[in-house]
Coordinates of C-alpha atoms in Angstrom, one line a residue:
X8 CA 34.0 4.2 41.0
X9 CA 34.2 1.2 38.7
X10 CA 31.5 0.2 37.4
X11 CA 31.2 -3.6 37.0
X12 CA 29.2 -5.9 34.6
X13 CA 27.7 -7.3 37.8
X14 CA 26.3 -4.0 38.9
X15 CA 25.0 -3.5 35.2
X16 CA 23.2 -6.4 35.4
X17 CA 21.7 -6.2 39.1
X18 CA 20.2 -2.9 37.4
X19 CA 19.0 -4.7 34.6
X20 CA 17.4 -7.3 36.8
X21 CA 15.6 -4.7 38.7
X22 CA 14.3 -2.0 36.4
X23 CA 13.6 -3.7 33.0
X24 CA 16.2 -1.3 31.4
X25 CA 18.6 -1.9 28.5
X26 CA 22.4 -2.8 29.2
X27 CA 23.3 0.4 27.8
X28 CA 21.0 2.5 29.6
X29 CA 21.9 0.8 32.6
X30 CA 25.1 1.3 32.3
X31 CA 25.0 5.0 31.5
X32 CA 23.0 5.8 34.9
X33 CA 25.6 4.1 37.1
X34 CA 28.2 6.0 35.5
X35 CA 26.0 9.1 35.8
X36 CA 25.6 8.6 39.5
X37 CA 28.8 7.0 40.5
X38 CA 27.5 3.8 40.9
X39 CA 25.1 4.6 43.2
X40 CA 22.0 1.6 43.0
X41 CA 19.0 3.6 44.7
X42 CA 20.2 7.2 42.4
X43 CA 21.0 4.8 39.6
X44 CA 17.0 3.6 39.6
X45 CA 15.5 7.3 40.1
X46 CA 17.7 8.3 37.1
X47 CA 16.1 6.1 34.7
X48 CA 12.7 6.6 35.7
X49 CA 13.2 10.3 35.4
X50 CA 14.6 9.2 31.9
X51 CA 11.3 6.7 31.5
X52 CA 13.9 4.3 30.2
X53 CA 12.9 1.6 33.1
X54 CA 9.1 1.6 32.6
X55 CA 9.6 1.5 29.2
X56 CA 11.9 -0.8 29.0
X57 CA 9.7 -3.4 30.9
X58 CA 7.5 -3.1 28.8
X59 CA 9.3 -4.4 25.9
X60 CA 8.5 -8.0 26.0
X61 CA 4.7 -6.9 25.3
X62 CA 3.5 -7.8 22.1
X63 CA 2.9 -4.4 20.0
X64 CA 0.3 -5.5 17.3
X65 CA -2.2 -2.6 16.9
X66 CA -1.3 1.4 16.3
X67 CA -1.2 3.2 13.2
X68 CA 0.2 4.6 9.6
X69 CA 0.9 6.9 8.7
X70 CA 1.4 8.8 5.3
X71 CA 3.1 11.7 4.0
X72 CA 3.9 13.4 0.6
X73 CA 6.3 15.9 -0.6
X74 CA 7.2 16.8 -4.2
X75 CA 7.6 13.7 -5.8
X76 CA 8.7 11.5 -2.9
X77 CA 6.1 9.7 -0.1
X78 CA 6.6 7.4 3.1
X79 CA 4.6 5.4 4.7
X80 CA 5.2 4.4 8.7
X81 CA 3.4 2.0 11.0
X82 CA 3.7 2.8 14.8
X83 CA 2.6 0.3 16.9
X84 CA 0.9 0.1 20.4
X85 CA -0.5 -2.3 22.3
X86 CA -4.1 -1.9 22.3
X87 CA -6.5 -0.2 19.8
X88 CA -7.6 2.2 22.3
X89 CA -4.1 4.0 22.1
X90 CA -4.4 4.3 18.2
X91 CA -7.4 6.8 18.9
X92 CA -5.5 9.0 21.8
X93 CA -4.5 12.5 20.0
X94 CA -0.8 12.5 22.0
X95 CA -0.1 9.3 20.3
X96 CA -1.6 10.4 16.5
X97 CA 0.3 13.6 17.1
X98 CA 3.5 11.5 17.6
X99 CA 2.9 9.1 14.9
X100 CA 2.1 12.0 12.5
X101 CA 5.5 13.9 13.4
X102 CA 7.5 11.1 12.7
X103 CA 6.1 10.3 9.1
X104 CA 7.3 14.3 8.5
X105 CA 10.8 13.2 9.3
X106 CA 10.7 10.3 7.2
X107 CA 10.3 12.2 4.2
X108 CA 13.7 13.1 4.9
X109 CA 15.5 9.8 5.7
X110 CA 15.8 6.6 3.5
X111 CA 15.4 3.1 6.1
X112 CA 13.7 2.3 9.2
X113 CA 17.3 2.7 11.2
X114 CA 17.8 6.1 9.8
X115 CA 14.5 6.9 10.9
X116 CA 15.1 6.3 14.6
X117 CA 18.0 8.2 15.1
X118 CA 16.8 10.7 13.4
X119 CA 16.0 14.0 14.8
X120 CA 12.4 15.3 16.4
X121 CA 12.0 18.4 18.0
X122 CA 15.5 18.2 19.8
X123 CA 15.5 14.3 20.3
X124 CA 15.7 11.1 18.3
X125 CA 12.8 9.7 16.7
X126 CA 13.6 6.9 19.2
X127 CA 14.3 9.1 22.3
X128 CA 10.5 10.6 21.6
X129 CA 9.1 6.8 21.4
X130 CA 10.4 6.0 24.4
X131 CA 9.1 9.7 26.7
X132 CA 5.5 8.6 24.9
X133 CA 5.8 5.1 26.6
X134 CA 6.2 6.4 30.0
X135 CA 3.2 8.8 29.3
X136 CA 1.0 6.4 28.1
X137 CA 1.9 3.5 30.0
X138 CA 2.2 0.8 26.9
X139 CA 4.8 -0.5 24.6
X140 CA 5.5 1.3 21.2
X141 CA 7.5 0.6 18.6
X142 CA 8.5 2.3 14.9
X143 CA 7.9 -1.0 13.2
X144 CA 8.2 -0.4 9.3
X145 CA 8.7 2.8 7.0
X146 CA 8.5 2.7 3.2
X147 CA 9.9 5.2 1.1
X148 CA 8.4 5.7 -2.9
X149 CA 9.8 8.2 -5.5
X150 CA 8.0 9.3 -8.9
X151 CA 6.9 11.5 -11.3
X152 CA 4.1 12.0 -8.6
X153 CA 3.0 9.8 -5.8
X154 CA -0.1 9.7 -4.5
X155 CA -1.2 8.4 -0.9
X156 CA -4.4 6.7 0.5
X157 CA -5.3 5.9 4.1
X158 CA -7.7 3.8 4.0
X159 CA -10.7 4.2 7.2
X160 CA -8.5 7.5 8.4
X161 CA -8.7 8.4 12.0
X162 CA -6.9 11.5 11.9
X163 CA -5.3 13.4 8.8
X164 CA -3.0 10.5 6.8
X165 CA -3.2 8.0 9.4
X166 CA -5.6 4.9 10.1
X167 CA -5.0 1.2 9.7
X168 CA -3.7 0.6 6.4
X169 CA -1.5 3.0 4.2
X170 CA -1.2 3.1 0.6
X171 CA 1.4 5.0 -1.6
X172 CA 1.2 4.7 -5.4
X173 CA 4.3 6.3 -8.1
X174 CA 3.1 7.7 -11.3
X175 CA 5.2 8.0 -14.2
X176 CA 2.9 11.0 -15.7
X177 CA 0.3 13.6 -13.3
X178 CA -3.2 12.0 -12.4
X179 CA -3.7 12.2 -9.1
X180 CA -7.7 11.5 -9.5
X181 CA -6.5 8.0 -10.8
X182 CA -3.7 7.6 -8.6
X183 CA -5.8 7.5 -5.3
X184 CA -8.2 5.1 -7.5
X185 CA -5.6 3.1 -7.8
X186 CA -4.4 3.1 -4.3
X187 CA -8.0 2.6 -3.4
X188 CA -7.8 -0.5 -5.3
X189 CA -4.6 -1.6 -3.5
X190 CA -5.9 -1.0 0.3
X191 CA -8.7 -3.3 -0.9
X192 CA -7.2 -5.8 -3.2
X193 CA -3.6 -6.1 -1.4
X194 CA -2.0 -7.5 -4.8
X195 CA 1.4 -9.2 -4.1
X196 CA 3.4 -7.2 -6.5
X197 CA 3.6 -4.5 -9.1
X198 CA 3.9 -7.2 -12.5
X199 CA 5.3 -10.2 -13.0
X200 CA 8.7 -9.1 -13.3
X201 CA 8.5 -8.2 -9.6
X202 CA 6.8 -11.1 -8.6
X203 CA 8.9 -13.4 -5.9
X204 CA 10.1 -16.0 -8.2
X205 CA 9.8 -19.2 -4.6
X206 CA 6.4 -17.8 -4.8
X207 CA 5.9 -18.3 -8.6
X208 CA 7.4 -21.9 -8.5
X209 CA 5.4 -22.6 -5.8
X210 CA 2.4 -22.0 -7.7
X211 CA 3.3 -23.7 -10.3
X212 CA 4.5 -27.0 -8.6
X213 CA 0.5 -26.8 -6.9
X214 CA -0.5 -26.4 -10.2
X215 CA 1.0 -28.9 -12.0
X216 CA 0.4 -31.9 -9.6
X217 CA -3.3 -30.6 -9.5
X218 CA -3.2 -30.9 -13.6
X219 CA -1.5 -34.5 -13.4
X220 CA -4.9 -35.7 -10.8
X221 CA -6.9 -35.1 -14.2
X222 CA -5.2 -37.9 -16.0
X223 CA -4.9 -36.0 -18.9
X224 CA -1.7 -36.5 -21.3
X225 CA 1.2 -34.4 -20.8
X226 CA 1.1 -32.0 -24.4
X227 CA -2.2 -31.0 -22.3
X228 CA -1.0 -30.4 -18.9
X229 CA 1.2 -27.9 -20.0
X230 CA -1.0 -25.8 -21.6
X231 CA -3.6 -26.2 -18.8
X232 CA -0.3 -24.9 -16.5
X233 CA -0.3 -22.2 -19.0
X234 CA -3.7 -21.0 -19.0
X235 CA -3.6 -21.4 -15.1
X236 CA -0.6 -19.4 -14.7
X237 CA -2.2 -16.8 -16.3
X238 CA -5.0 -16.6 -14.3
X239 CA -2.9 -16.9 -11.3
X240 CA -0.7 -14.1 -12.1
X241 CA -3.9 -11.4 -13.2
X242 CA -5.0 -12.3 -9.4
X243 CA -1.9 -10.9 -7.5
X244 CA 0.3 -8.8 -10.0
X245 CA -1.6 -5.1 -9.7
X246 CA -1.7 -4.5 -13.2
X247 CA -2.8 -7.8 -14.0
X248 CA -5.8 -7.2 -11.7
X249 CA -9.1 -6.1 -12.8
X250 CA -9.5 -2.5 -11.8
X251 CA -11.7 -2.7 -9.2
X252 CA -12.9 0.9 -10.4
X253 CA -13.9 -0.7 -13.8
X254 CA -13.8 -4.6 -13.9
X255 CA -13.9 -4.5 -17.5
X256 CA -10.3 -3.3 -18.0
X257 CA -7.3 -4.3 -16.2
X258 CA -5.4 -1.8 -13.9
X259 CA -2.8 -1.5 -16.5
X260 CA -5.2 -0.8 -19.6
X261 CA -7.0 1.7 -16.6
X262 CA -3.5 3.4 -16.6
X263 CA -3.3 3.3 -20.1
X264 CA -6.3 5.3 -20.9
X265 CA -6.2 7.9 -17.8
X266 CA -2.3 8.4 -19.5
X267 CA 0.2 7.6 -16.8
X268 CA 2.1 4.5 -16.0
X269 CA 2.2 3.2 -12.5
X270 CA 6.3 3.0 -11.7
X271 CA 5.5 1.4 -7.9
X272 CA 3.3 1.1 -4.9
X273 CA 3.8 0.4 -1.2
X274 CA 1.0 -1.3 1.1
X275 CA 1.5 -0.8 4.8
X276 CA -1.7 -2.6 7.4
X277 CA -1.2 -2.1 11.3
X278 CA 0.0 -5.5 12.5
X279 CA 0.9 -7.6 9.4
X280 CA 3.0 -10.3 10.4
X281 CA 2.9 -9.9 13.8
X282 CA 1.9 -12.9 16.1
X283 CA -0.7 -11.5 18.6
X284 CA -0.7 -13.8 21.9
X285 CA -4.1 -14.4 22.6
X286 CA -4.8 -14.8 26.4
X287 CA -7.5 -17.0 27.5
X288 CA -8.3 -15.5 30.9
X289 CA -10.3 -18.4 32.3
X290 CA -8.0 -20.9 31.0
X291 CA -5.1 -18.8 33.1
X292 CA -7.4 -18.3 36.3
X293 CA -8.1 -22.1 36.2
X294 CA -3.8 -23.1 35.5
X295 CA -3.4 -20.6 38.7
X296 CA -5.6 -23.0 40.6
X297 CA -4.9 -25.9 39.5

């Protein structure tokens, strides 16, 4: 039988699934509603799919290295609790294997896991566990060697913040130093080279209005914009920094004397950027009775 944007969309209404998967189970079972509903709940595509609205602000990442290449993936969840379940870390750990061999986030998903997408397995874990998951982010780093760091691990390569470093050169003592350094110090980039340029002009505009308050004349504000500058970028460029390690030297001059450059590094923590909805119960039981 024809199957009708109408229907689609009554079976949307009602389960919470995608339009695509929605579509496919009425063409499955002939347009039959009832059939239509027990198909995607044998799928978990309709519990899943329900729960997509939910925001997903906790879960974990994940590392993994191979040769001279290393990825980084966050998985999220809804709760903290699910970030400790060994189903979930077993999943989470599986995919940041496949990523090694993929390039983007997209790739990542349709890639293949045991038999099924990256995606498809997401989606089977929802319906187990009962909460909304997501494969959020993956990075991917390349070098001479790279060298990973989870920082607070709960399982093998996994906890709540990831770090991946590239060495031009082979110290992997001083590369997990330095990623060390990284999980604690989250610099904003590499050098100043790779430094977002809004974000550097934005500093500077602070800066010099702050230097024009002093009264000062202008032959001087310059060179006090200088000297700030300076300062500003040894604070967040990672080998401006003061190796945390050894305060005396600078990451780069750290690099330097352990005899490897650092090409890259990638920062991954659970969350980051995500607007969590905070839910005031009494404030909601109160609105409910108002």
């Amino acid at each position: 039988m024809a199957i009708t944007a109408a229907m689609v969309k009554e079976l949307r209404d009602s389960t919470g699934a995608g339009m695509m998967d929605a579509k496919k189970a009425l063409v499955e079972n002939d347009g039959d509603m009832e059939t239509a509903v027990d198909w995607l709940r044998t799928k978990g595509l309709a519990k899943a799919a329900k729960k997509s609205g939910r925001t997903a602000a906790e879960g974990l990442v994940a590392v993994s290295v191979s040769g001279g290449k290393g990825v980084a993936v966050e998985v999220n969840s809804e709760t903290d609790f699910v970030g400790k379940n060994a189903d979930f870390q077993q999943m989470v750990g599986g995919i940041a294997t496949v990523a090694l061999g993929v390039d983007n986030i997209d790739a990542l998903n349709a890639a293949d896991m045991g038999g099924k997408s990256v995606a498809e397995v997401v989606t089977a874990k929802v319906a187990v566990i009962g909460e909304n998951m997501s494969v959020r982010r993956m990075t991917a780093l390349t070098g001479d060697q790279v060298v990973s760091y989870v920082h607070n691990a709960v399982a093998d390569g996994m906890g709540k913040i990831g770090v991946l470093v590239a060495l031009k050169g082979d110290n992997e003592a001083f590369g997990r130093q330095v990623a060390m350094h990284i999980a604690a110090v989250n610099p904003a980039s590499l050098s100043e080279a790779d430094l977002d340029a809004a974000v550097v002009e934005r500093e500077k505009s602070v800066l010099t209005e702050q230097a024009r308050e002093s009264g000062k004349p202008e032959q001087v504000i310059e060179k006090m914009i200088v000297g700030r500058m300076k300062k500003f970028m040894s604070e967040v460029t990672l080998l401006g920094q003061s190796f945390v390690i050894n305060p005396d030297l600078t990451v780069a001059a750290a690099a330097k004397e352990a005899g490897v450059e650092i090409t890259g590094f990638a920062r991954l923590e659970v969350g980051e950027g995500i607007e969590k909805v905070e839910e005031d119960f009494a404030a909601e039981v109160a609105k409910m009775n108002s």
